[in-house]
Amino acid sequence: MIRAATVNDVAEIRAMIRELAEYERAVEQARATEEQLRAALFGEHPAAFALIAEDDDSGDVVGCALWFPSFSTWTGTRGMHLEDLYVRPHARGGGHGKALLASLAATCLRNGYERFEWWVLAWNEPTIDFYKSLGVELLDEWTVCRLSGEPLRELAAKVPSAAVPTVAP
């Protein structure tokens, strides 16, 4: 069963984020706290949204998907960026990942989103194969760019604070 996450799912969501980070060999980078996730997912202005996959027999939480809206200047429409898709190892192969992705695709269509995009690590062949089986197009011509930490602070320091526009979250 796939359902929208509730505030009561925050601890499980955080646990699955850490499990995913461990699988992706980057657990030290998964620093989000329950308080941060609660605010991001269920605050006054949510930054992201989540779905939960439950085992039909036991009702146990076996997976989740976290996403947020994006925008394409080319199409002039919103899209969906899938930040995390995770199914716990014991539940893999049971259709939960496909059900989460299908629910997200249906959300895209219902909301008029023209794009549903996410990243996958190049070494994660089992997941890439799964995505290919769904007809996913891998965009080899694009490279993900990230600016964080000290380089982000150094670049931002080049702008006088009075010149930084105020943007609503």
Tab-separated table of N, CA and C in Angstrom:
chain	number	residue	atom	x	y	z
A	1	MET	N	0.826	-1.176	0.000
A	1	MET	CA	0.000	0.000	0.000
A	1	MET	C	0.877	1.248	0.000
A	2	ILE	N	0.499	2.210	-0.785
A	2	ILE	CA	1.195	3.497	-0.850
A	2	ILE	C	0.255	4.546	-0.275
A	3	ARG	N	0.799	5.389	0.593
A	3	ARG	CA	0.000	6.448	1.193
A	3	ARG	C	0.878	7.685	1.393
A	4	ALA	N	0.215	8.819	1.572
A	4	ALA	CA	0.936	10.047	1.899
A	4	ALA	C	1.510	9.910	3.306
A	5	ALA	N	2.708	10.413	3.486
A	5	ALA	CA	3.330	10.395	4.807
A	5	ALA	C	2.567	11.332	5.734
A	6	THR	N	2.606	11.012	7.017
A	6	THR	CA	2.046	11.884	8.046
A	6	THR	C	3.179	12.292	8.984
A	7	VAL	N	2.899	13.242	9.837
A	7	VAL	CA	3.908	13.697	10.786
A	7	VAL	C	4.372	12.534	11.675
A	8	ASN	N	3.527	11.544	11.874
A	8	ASN	CA	3.898	10.381	12.684
A	8	ASN	C	4.928	9.485	11.997
A	9	ASP	N	5.188	9.708	10.720
A	9	ASP	CA	6.160	8.903	9.965
A	9	ASP	C	7.569	9.488	9.998
A	10	VAL	N	7.745	10.636	10.601
A	10	VAL	CA	9.030	11.343	10.512
A	10	VAL	C	10.197	10.486	11.004
A	11	ALA	N	10.053	9.800	12.124
A	11	ALA	CA	11.157	8.975	12.640
A	11	ALA	C	11.512	7.866	11.649
A	12	GLU	N	10.509	7.215	11.052
A	12	GLU	CA	10.764	6.164	10.056
A	12	GLU	C	11.406	6.748	8.801
A	13	ILE	N	10.941	7.913	8.377
A	13	ILE	CA	11.522	8.558	7.193
A	13	ILE	C	12.992	8.856	7.441
A	14	ARG	N	13.298	9.422	8.597
A	14	ARG	CA	14.701	9.715	8.916
A	14	ARG	C	15.523	8.426	8.945
A	15	ALA	N	14.989	7.377	9.531
A	15	ALA	CA	15.714	6.101	9.576
A	15	ALA	C	15.989	5.590	8.163
A	16	MET	N	14.994	5.699	7.271
A	16	MET	CA	15.198	5.219	5.903
A	16	MET	C	16.173	6.099	5.132
A	17	ILE	N	16.182	7.398	5.401
A	17	ILE	CA	17.166	8.276	4.761
A	17	ILE	C	18.571	7.831	5.156
A	18	ARG	N	18.760	7.517	6.417
A	18	ARG	CA	20.072	7.055	6.882
A	18	ARG	C	20.419	5.682	6.297
A	19	GLU	N	19.425	4.797	6.180
A	19	GLU	CA	19.664	3.490	5.560
A	19	GLU	C	20.079	3.663	4.095
A	20	LEU	N	19.409	4.561	3.383
A	20	LEU	CA	19.757	4.842	1.997
A	20	LEU	C	21.160	5.419	1.909
A	21	ALA	N	21.482	6.352	2.789
A	21	ALA	CA	22.814	6.960	2.786
A	21	ALA	C	23.894	5.909	3.068
A	22	GLU	N	23.595	4.972	3.936
A	22	GLU	CA	24.553	3.900	4.206
A	22	GLU	C	24.748	3.038	2.961
A	23	TYR	N	23.650	2.700	2.279
A	23	TYR	CA	23.717	1.923	1.041
A	23	TYR	C	24.529	2.671	-0.022
A	24	GLU	N	24.365	3.992	-0.068
A	24	GLU	CA	25.062	4.814	-1.058
A	24	GLU	C	26.458	5.229	-0.604
A	25	ARG	N	26.907	4.644	0.518
A	25	ARG	CA	28.271	4.856	1.022
A	25	ARG	C	28.533	6.312	1.406
A	26	ALA	N	27.521	6.957	1.989
A	26	ALA	CA	27.666	8.368	2.355
A	26	ALA	C	26.894	8.687	3.631
A	27	VAL	N	26.876	7.766	4.573
A	27	VAL	CA	26.065	7.957	5.776
A	27	VAL	C	26.455	9.223	6.540
A	28	GLU	N	27.715	9.623	6.480
A	28	GLU	CA	28.149	10.825	7.193
A	28	GLU	C	27.515	12.095	6.621
A	29	GLN	N	26.991	12.017	5.412
A	29	GLN	CA	26.364	13.188	4.795
A	29	GLN	C	24.883	13.310	5.146
A	30	ALA	N	24.290	12.270	5.686
A	30	ALA	CA	22.860	12.272	6.029
A	30	ALA	C	22.691	12.859	7.428
A	31	ARG	N	22.627	14.177	7.511
A	31	ARG	CA	22.608	14.873	8.790
A	31	ARG	C	21.237	15.414	9.184
A	32	ALA	N	20.240	15.262	8.342
A	32	ALA	CA	18.916	15.820	8.639
A	32	ALA	C	18.374	15.253	9.945
A	33	THR	N	17.843	16.144	10.769
A	33	THR	CA	17.257	15.734	12.040
A	33	THR	C	15.751	15.518	11.862
A	34	GLU	N	15.146	14.879	12.830
A	34	GLU	CA	13.692	14.717	12.792
A	34	GLU	C	12.998	16.079	12.788
A	35	GLU	N	13.529	17.019	13.557
A	35	GLU	CA	12.925	18.348	13.604
A	35	GLU	C	12.983	19.029	12.239
A	36	GLN	N	14.124	18.906	11.557
A	36	GLN	CA	14.244	19.494	10.218
A	36	GLN	C	13.271	18.847	9.238
A	37	LEU	N	13.177	17.525	9.296
A	37	LEU	CA	12.257	16.819	8.395
A	37	LEU	C	10.804	17.169	8.698
A	38	ARG	N	10.463	17.268	9.977
A	38	ARG	CA	9.100	17.633	10.355
A	38	ARG	C	8.751	19.006	9.769
A	39	ALA	N	9.662	19.970	9.892
A	39	ALA	CA	9.416	21.309	9.349
A	39	ALA	C	9.363	21.291	7.829
A	40	ALA	N	10.266	20.557	7.200
A	40	ALA	CA	10.325	20.524	5.734
A	40	ALA	C	9.111	19.842	5.115
A	41	LEU	N	8.618	18.806	5.762
A	41	LEU	CA	7.509	18.029	5.193
A	41	LEU	C	6.134	18.476	5.671
A	42	PHE	N	6.073	19.018	6.900
A	42	PHE	CA	4.759	19.297	7.486
A	42	PHE	C	4.632	20.700	8.068
A	43	GLY	N	5.595	21.554	7.778
A	43	GLY	CA	5.545	22.925	8.268
A	43	GLY	C	4.537	23.757	7.500
A	44	GLU	N	4.506	25.039	7.818
A	44	GLU	CA	3.547	25.959	7.191
A	44	GLU	C	3.725	26.034	5.672
A	45	HIS	N	4.971	25.991	5.221
A	45	HIS	CA	5.272	26.022	3.787
A	45	HIS	C	6.162	24.821	3.471
A	46	PRO	N	5.582	23.657	3.220
A	46	PRO	CA	6.405	22.457	3.002
A	46	PRO	C	7.389	22.636	1.849
A	47	ALA	N	8.611	22.184	2.084
A	47	ALA	CA	9.652	22.222	1.061
A	47	ALA	C	9.643	20.953	0.239
A	48	ALA	N	9.062	19.905	0.781
A	48	ALA	CA	9.065	18.599	0.115
A	48	ALA	C	7.855	17.813	0.592
A	49	PHE	N	7.643	16.681	-0.072
A	49	PHE	CA	6.509	15.815	0.221
A	49	PHE	C	7.011	14.376	0.243
A	50	ALA	N	6.258	13.498	0.897
A	50	ALA	CA	6.712	12.113	1.002
A	50	ALA	C	5.552	11.140	0.867
A	51	LEU	N	5.875	10.001	0.288
A	51	LEU	CA	4.968	8.862	0.240
A	51	LEU	C	5.590	7.742	1.050
A	52	ILE	N	4.757	6.909	1.617
A	52	ILE	CA	5.192	5.765	2.407
A	52	ILE	C	4.668	4.494	1.752
A	53	ALA	N	5.527	3.485	1.684
A	53	ALA	CA	5.122	2.151	1.231
A	53	ALA	C	5.009	1.260	2.456
A	54	GLU	N	3.860	0.623	2.593
A	54	GLU	CA	3.637	-0.310	3.688
A	54	GLU	C	3.435	-1.707	3.135
A	55	ASP	N	3.904	-2.693	3.862
A	55	ASP	CA	3.669	-4.084	3.512
A	55	ASP	C	2.180	-4.381	3.682
A	56	ASP	N	1.566	-4.954	2.664
A	56	ASP	CA	0.125	-5.213	2.711
A	56	ASP	C	-0.273	-6.178	3.829
A	57	ASP	N	0.596	-7.129	4.140
A	57	ASP	CA	0.257	-8.124	5.155
A	57	ASP	C	0.516	-7.636	6.578
A	58	SER	N	1.704	-7.092	6.813
A	58	SER	CA	2.093	-6.714	8.171
A	58	SER	C	1.777	-5.266	8.517
A	59	GLY	N	1.635	-4.409	7.514
A	59	GLY	CA	1.447	-2.981	7.762
A	59	GLY	C	2.738	-2.255	8.092
A	60	ASP	N	3.871	-2.989	8.072
A	60	ASP	CA	5.167	-2.379	8.373
A	60	ASP	C	5.570	-1.408	7.267
A	61	VAL	N	6.236	-0.336	7.655
A	61	VAL	CA	6.775	0.618	6.685
A	61	VAL	C	7.993	-0.026	6.025
A	62	VAL	N	7.947	-0.154	4.697
A	62	VAL	CA	9.039	-0.822	3.976
A	62	VAL	C	9.733	0.097	2.979
A	63	GLY	N	9.228	1.315	2.791
A	63	GLY	CA	9.868	2.213	1.836
A	63	GLY	C	9.269	3.596	1.875
A	64	CYS	N	9.957	4.494	1.171
A	64	CYS	CA	9.456	5.865	1.083
A	64	CYS	C	10.006	6.535	-0.170
A	65	ALA	N	9.337	7.602	-0.536
A	65	ALA	CA	9.783	8.459	-1.633
A	65	ALA	C	9.610	9.895	-1.177
A	66	LEU	N	10.657	10.698	-1.307
A	66	LEU	CA	10.600	12.119	-0.981
A	66	LEU	C	10.806	12.916	-2.254
A	67	TRP	N	9.949	13.904	-2.483
A	67	TRP	CA	10.014	14.671	-3.720
A	67	TRP	C	9.654	16.131	-3.454
A	68	PHE	N	9.997	16.967	-4.423
A	68	PHE	CA	9.590	18.371	-4.357
A	68	PHE	C	9.347	18.869	-5.777
A	69	PRO	N	8.510	19.916	-5.922
A	69	PRO	CA	8.246	20.455	-7.252
A	69	PRO	C	9.485	21.142	-7.828
A	70	SER	N	9.613	21.050	-9.112
A	70	SER	CA	10.654	21.771	-9.844
A	70	SER	C	9.940	22.651	-10.881
A	71	PHE	N	10.713	23.367	-11.665
A	71	PHE	CA	10.127	24.211	-12.700
A	71	PHE	C	11.022	24.195	-13.920
A	72	SER	N	10.425	24.071	-15.094
A	72	SER	CA	11.167	24.102	-16.348
A	72	SER	C	10.860	25.394	-17.089
A	73	THR	N	11.914	26.168	-17.355
A	73	THR	CA	11.717	27.373	-18.158
A	73	THR	C	11.401	27.003	-19.602
A	74	TRP	N	11.820	25.828	-20.025
A	74	TRP	CA	11.575	25.419	-21.411
A	74	TRP	C	10.120	25.050	-21.651
A	75	THR	N	9.504	24.339	-20.701
A	75	THR	CA	8.105	23.954	-20.881
A	75	THR	C	7.156	24.946	-20.234
A	76	GLY	N	7.688	25.781	-19.325
A	76	GLY	CA	6.835	26.723	-18.610
A	76	GLY	C	5.945	26.053	-17.575
A	77	THR	N	6.289	24.844	-17.188
A	77	THR	CA	5.467	24.099	-16.240
A	77	THR	C	6.309	23.569	-15.082
A	78	ARG	N	5.605	23.226	-14.020
A	78	ARG	CA	6.264	22.547	-12.912
A	78	ARG	C	6.576	21.116	-13.317
A	79	GLY	N	7.476	20.546	-12.560
A	79	GLY	CA	7.808	19.141	-12.695
A	79	GLY	C	8.008	18.579	-11.312
A	80	MET	N	8.490	17.368	-11.247
A	80	MET	CA	8.750	16.718	-9.974
A	80	MET	C	10.193	16.263	-9.932
A	81	HIS	N	10.887	16.599	-8.833
A	81	HIS	CA	12.220	16.062	-8.590
A	81	HIS	C	12.111	15.069	-7.447
A	82	LEU	N	12.456	13.835	-7.735
A	82	LEU	CA	12.474	12.785	-6.719
A	82	LEU	C	13.824	12.841	-6.022
A	83	GLU	N	13.823	13.214	-4.759
A	83	GLU	CA	15.064	13.325	-4.000
A	83	GLU	C	15.537	11.969	-3.508
A	84	ASP	N	14.627	11.193	-2.941
A	84	ASP	CA	14.984	9.873	-2.425
A	84	ASP	C	13.880	8.875	-2.724
A	85	LEU	N	14.290	7.702	-3.168
A	85	LEU	CA	13.411	6.544	-3.297
A	85	LEU	C	14.132	5.419	-2.581
A	86	TYR	N	13.480	4.816	-1.603
A	86	TYR	CA	14.142	3.763	-0.836
A	86	TYR	C	13.145	2.682	-0.464
A	87	VAL	N	13.563	1.451	-0.685
A	87	VAL	CA	12.819	0.284	-0.227
A	87	VAL	C	13.787	-0.548	0.594
A	88	ARG	N	13.367	-0.906	1.783
A	88	ARG	CA	14.235	-1.677	2.679
A	88	ARG	C	14.589	-3.010	2.035
A	89	PRO	N	15.842	-3.466	2.259
A	89	PRO	CA	16.340	-4.666	1.570
A	89	PRO	C	15.424	-5.886	1.643
A	90	HIS	N	14.827	-6.147	2.790
A	90	HIS	CA	13.991	-7.345	2.921
A	90	HIS	C	12.711	-7.267	2.088
A	91	ALA	N	12.336	-6.061	1.658
A	91	ALA	CA	11.099	-5.877	0.900
A	91	ALA	C	11.336	-5.667	-0.590
A	92	ARG	N	12.606	-5.617	-1.005
A	92	ARG	CA	12.897	-5.388	-2.424
A	92	ARG	C	12.413	-6.565	-3.263
A	93	GLY	N	11.956	-6.239	-4.458
A	93	GLY	CA	11.421	-7.265	-5.349
A	93	GLY	C	9.935	-7.518	-5.130
A	94	GLY	N	9.356	-6.835	-4.153
A	94	GLY	CA	7.937	-7.019	-3.845
A	94	GLY	C	7.023	-6.017	-4.518
A	95	GLY	N	7.578	-5.178	-5.389
A	95	GLY	CA	6.764	-4.217	-6.123
A	95	GLY	C	6.588	-2.871	-5.444
A	96	HIS	N	7.207	-2.682	-4.284
A	96	HIS	CA	7.027	-1.421	-3.560
A	96	HIS	C	7.662	-0.240	-4.285
A	97	GLY	N	8.862	-0.427	-4.818
A	97	GLY	CA	9.521	0.653	-5.546
A	97	GLY	C	8.726	1.061	-6.772
A	98	LYS	N	8.258	0.078	-7.507
A	98	LYS	CA	7.457	0.361	-8.700
A	98	LYS	C	6.154	1.055	-8.322
A	99	ALA	N	5.540	0.630	-7.212
A	99	ALA	CA	4.295	1.260	-6.765
A	99	ALA	C	4.535	2.703	-6.332
A	100	LEU	N	5.655	2.967	-5.644
A	100	LEU	CA	5.977	4.342	-5.277
A	100	LEU	C	6.161	5.201	-6.522
A	101	LEU	N	6.926	4.700	-7.492
A	101	LEU	CA	7.156	5.467	-8.721
A	101	LEU	C	5.859	5.673	-9.500
A	102	ALA	N	5.005	4.655	-9.545
A	102	ALA	CA	3.723	4.798	-10.246
A	102	ALA	C	2.852	5.849	-9.570
A	103	SER	N	2.840	5.872	-8.238
A	103	SER	CA	2.065	6.886	-7.517
A	103	SER	C	2.601	8.281	-7.799
A	104	LEU	N	3.924	8.410	-7.850
A	104	LEU	CA	4.519	9.709	-8.168
A	104	LEU	C	4.200	10.124	-9.604
A	105	ALA	N	4.248	9.175	-10.540
A	105	ALA	CA	3.906	9.484	-11.930
A	105	ALA	C	2.449	9.946	-12.027
A	106	ALA	N	1.563	9.286	-11.299
A	106	ALA	CA	0.157	9.691	-11.297
A	106	ALA	C	-0.003	11.090	-10.700
A	107	THR	N	0.775	11.411	-9.680
A	107	THR	CA	0.752	12.755	-9.092
A	107	THR	C	1.187	13.785	-10.120
A	108	CYS	N	2.223	13.448	-10.891
A	108	CYS	CA	2.670	14.352	-11.954
A	108	CYS	C	1.542	14.637	-12.934
A	109	LEU	N	0.898	13.593	-13.417
A	109	LEU	CA	-0.165	13.781	-14.398
A	109	LEU	C	-1.337	14.557	-13.810
A	110	ARG	N	-1.718	14.229	-12.584
A	110	ARG	CA	-2.835	14.916	-11.939
A	110	ARG	C	-2.562	16.415	-11.797
A	111	ASN	N	-1.301	16.782	-11.551
A	111	ASN	CA	-0.936	18.182	-11.328
A	111	ASN	C	-0.435	18.897	-12.582
A	112	GLY	N	-0.427	18.225	-13.720
A	112	GLY	CA	0.021	18.856	-14.952
A	112	GLY	C	1.531	19.002	-15.055
A	113	TYR	N	2.271	18.223	-14.270
A	113	TYR	CA	3.729	18.255	-14.339
A	113	TYR	C	4.179	17.510	-15.595
A	114	GLU	N	5.057	18.119	-16.370
A	114	GLU	CA	5.515	17.496	-17.604
A	114	GLU	C	6.787	16.677	-17.441
A	115	ARG	N	7.490	16.874	-16.334
A	115	ARG	CA	8.744	16.150	-16.118
A	115	ARG	C	8.774	15.521	-14.734
A	116	PHE	N	9.321	14.317	-14.692
A	116	PHE	CA	9.544	13.590	-13.446
A	116	PHE	C	11.001	13.149	-13.514
A	117	GLU	N	11.842	13.761	-12.693
A	117	GLU	CA	13.289	13.548	-12.812
A	117	GLU	C	13.912	13.205	-11.465
A	118	TRP	N	15.032	12.483	-11.546
A	118	TRP	CA	15.819	12.164	-10.361
A	118	TRP	C	17.206	11.750	-10.789
A	119	TRP	N	18.059	11.563	-9.813
A	119	TRP	CA	19.430	11.144	-10.060
A	119	TRP	C	19.601	9.713	-9.581
A	120	VAL	N	20.565	9.023	-10.175
A	120	VAL	CA	20.947	7.691	-9.712
A	120	VAL	C	22.471	7.607	-9.810
A	121	LEU	N	23.073	7.006	-8.801
A	121	LEU	CA	24.529	6.858	-8.818
A	121	LEU	C	24.953	5.930	-9.952
A	122	ALA	N	26.004	6.309	-10.650
A	122	ALA	CA	26.456	5.559	-11.831
A	122	ALA	C	26.834	4.122	-11.505
A	123	TRP	N	27.281	3.839	-10.281
A	123	TRP	CA	27.695	2.485	-9.922
A	123	TRP	C	26.525	1.593	-9.513
A	124	ASN	N	25.344	2.165	-9.362
A	124	ASN	CA	24.199	1.422	-8.845
A	124	ASN	C	23.467	0.685	-9.971
A	125	GLU	N	24.122	-0.300	-10.542
A	125	GLU	CA	23.588	-1.028	-11.693
A	125	GLU	C	22.241	-1.708	-11.448
A	126	PRO	N	22.020	-2.347	-10.281
A	126	PRO	CA	20.702	-2.964	-10.085
A	126	PRO	C	19.561	-1.947	-10.169
A	127	THR	N	19.776	-0.774	-9.603
A	127	THR	CA	18.746	0.258	-9.638
A	127	THR	C	18.606	0.824	-11.041
A	128	ILE	N	19.709	1.037	-11.716
A	128	ILE	CA	19.657	1.528	-13.098
A	128	ILE	C	18.887	0.539	-13.971
A	129	ASP	N	19.153	-0.745	-13.808
A	129	ASP	CA	18.436	-1.767	-14.578
A	129	ASP	C	16.937	-1.725	-14.277
A	130	PHE	N	16.600	-1.546	-13.002
A	130	PHE	CA	15.188	-1.435	-12.615
A	130	PHE	C	14.550	-0.235	-13.308
A	131	TYR	N	15.219	0.914	-13.264
A	131	TYR	CA	14.674	2.106	-13.909
A	131	TYR	C	14.521	1.907	-15.416
A	132	LYS	N	15.506	1.297	-16.044
A	132	LYS	CA	15.421	1.042	-17.484
A	132	LYS	C	14.226	0.151	-17.817
A	133	SER	N	13.924	-0.803	-16.931
A	133	SER	CA	12.786	-1.697	-17.175
A	133	SER	C	11.457	-0.946	-17.186
A	134	LEU	N	11.451	0.251	-16.589
A	134	LEU	CA	10.251	1.081	-16.565
A	134	LEU	C	10.187	2.055	-17.737
A	135	GLY	N	11.243	2.076	-18.557
A	135	GLY	CA	11.285	2.985	-19.690
A	135	GLY	C	11.927	4.325	-19.387
A	136	VAL	N	12.637	4.415	-18.272
A	136	VAL	CA	13.295	5.665	-17.891
A	136	VAL	C	14.385	6.010	-18.899
A	137	GLU	N	14.465	7.273	-19.254
A	137	GLU	CA	15.509	7.782	-20.140
A	137	GLU	C	16.668	8.285	-19.279
A	138	LEU	N	17.854	7.736	-19.491
A	138	LEU	CA	19.043	8.200	-18.779
A	138	LEU	C	19.672	9.331	-19.586
A	139	LEU	N	19.878	10.467	-18.958
A	139	LEU	CA	20.380	11.656	-19.646
A	139	LEU	C	21.891	11.752	-19.475
A	140	ASP	N	22.620	11.078	-20.330
A	140	ASP	CA	24.073	11.035	-20.234
A	140	ASP	C	24.744	12.367	-20.562
A	141	GLU	N	24.050	13.244	-21.289
A	141	GLU	CA	24.688	14.490	-21.708
A	141	GLU	C	24.676	15.568	-20.627
A	142	TRP	N	24.052	15.316	-19.488
A	142	TRP	CA	23.993	16.284	-18.402
A	142	TRP	C	24.905	15.867	-17.270
A	143	THR	N	25.524	16.833	-16.627
A	143	THR	CA	26.364	16.597	-15.462
A	143	THR	C	25.781	17.377	-14.294
A	144	VAL	N	25.614	16.721	-13.167
A	144	VAL	CA	25.088	17.383	-11.977
A	144	VAL	C	26.176	18.274	-11.394
A	145	CYS	N	25.820	19.496	-11.059
A	145	CYS	CA	26.745	20.441	-10.435
A	145	CYS	C	26.277	20.699	-9.004
A	146	ARG	N	27.230	20.812	-8.100
A	146	ARG	CA	26.892	21.102	-6.702
A	146	ARG	C	27.917	22.064	-6.139
A	147	LEU	N	27.413	23.078	-5.448
A	147	LEU	CA	28.248	24.039	-4.739
A	147	LEU	C	27.800	24.006	-3.294
A	148	SER	N	28.707	23.671	-2.380
A	148	SER	CA	28.349	23.582	-0.967
A	148	SER	C	29.577	23.880	-0.118
A	149	GLY	N	29.361	23.968	1.187
A	149	GLY	CA	30.467	24.164	2.113
A	149	GLY	C	31.226	25.456	1.865
A	150	GLU	N	32.525	25.376	2.011
A	150	GLU	CA	33.378	26.556	1.883
A	150	GLU	C	33.306	27.206	0.496
A	151	PRO	N	33.303	26.447	-0.607
A	151	PRO	CA	33.167	27.105	-1.915
A	151	PRO	C	31.867	27.905	-2.048
A	152	LEU	N	30.782	27.418	-1.465
A	152	LEU	CA	29.518	28.151	-1.483
A	152	LEU	C	29.664	29.459	-0.706
A	153	ARG	N	30.268	29.380	0.472
A	153	ARG	CA	30.471	30.588	1.287
A	153	ARG	C	31.394	31.581	0.581
A	154	GLU	N	32.441	31.095	-0.061
A	154	GLU	CA	33.382	31.980	-0.757
A	154	GLU	C	32.706	32.710	-1.911
A	155	LEU	N	31.895	32.000	-2.686
A	155	LEU	CA	31.205	32.640	-3.803
A	155	LEU	C	30.184	33.658	-3.292
A	156	ALA	N	29.438	33.296	-2.266
A	156	ALA	CA	28.442	34.208	-1.708
A	156	ALA	C	29.087	35.454	-1.135
A	157	ALA	N	30.300	35.344	-0.607
A	157	ALA	CA	30.992	36.490	-0.007
A	157	ALA	C	31.356	37.550	-1.045
A	158	LYS	N	31.274	37.218	-2.312
A	158	LYS	CA	31.609	38.171	-3.378
A	158	LYS	C	30.479	39.188	-3.609
A	159	VAL	N	29.339	39.005	-2.944
A	159	VAL	CA	28.201	39.908	-3.108
A	159	VAL	C	28.008	40.679	-1.809
A	160	PRO	N	27.936	42.015	-1.885
A	160	PRO	CA	27.667	42.790	-0.662
A	160	PRO	C	26.315	42.372	-0.076
A	161	SER	N	26.224	42.244	1.235
A	161	SER	CA	25.002	41.750	1.870
A	161	SER	C	23.778	42.584	1.499
A	162	ALA	N	23.955	43.877	1.292
A	162	ALA	CA	22.817	44.736	0.911
A	162	ALA	C	22.279	44.379	-0.474
A	163	ALA	N	23.085	43.714	-1.302
A	163	ALA	CA	22.669	43.391	-2.658
A	163	ALA	C	22.028	42.003	-2.766
A	164	VAL	N	21.927	41.282	-1.648
A	164	VAL	CA	21.332	39.944	-1.679
A	164	VAL	C	19.805	40.079	-1.629
A	165	PRO	N	19.124	39.624	-2.688
A	165	PRO	CA	17.654	39.755	-2.705
A	165	PRO	C	17.012	38.851	-1.659
A	166	THR	N	15.925	39.317	-1.106
A	166	THR	CA	15.141	38.499	-0.178
A	166	THR	C	14.176	37.666	-0.995
A	167	VAL	N	14.265	36.365	-0.807
A	167	VAL	CA	13.396	35.439	-1.549
A	167	VAL	C	12.619	34.623	-0.531
A	168	ALA	N	11.331	34.499	-0.741
A	168	ALA	CA	10.497	33.706	0.161
A	168	ALA	C	10.865	32.238	0.024
A	169	PRO	N	10.803	31.503	1.147
A	169	PRO	CA	11.151	30.068	1.087
A	169	PRO	C	10.185	29.274	0.252
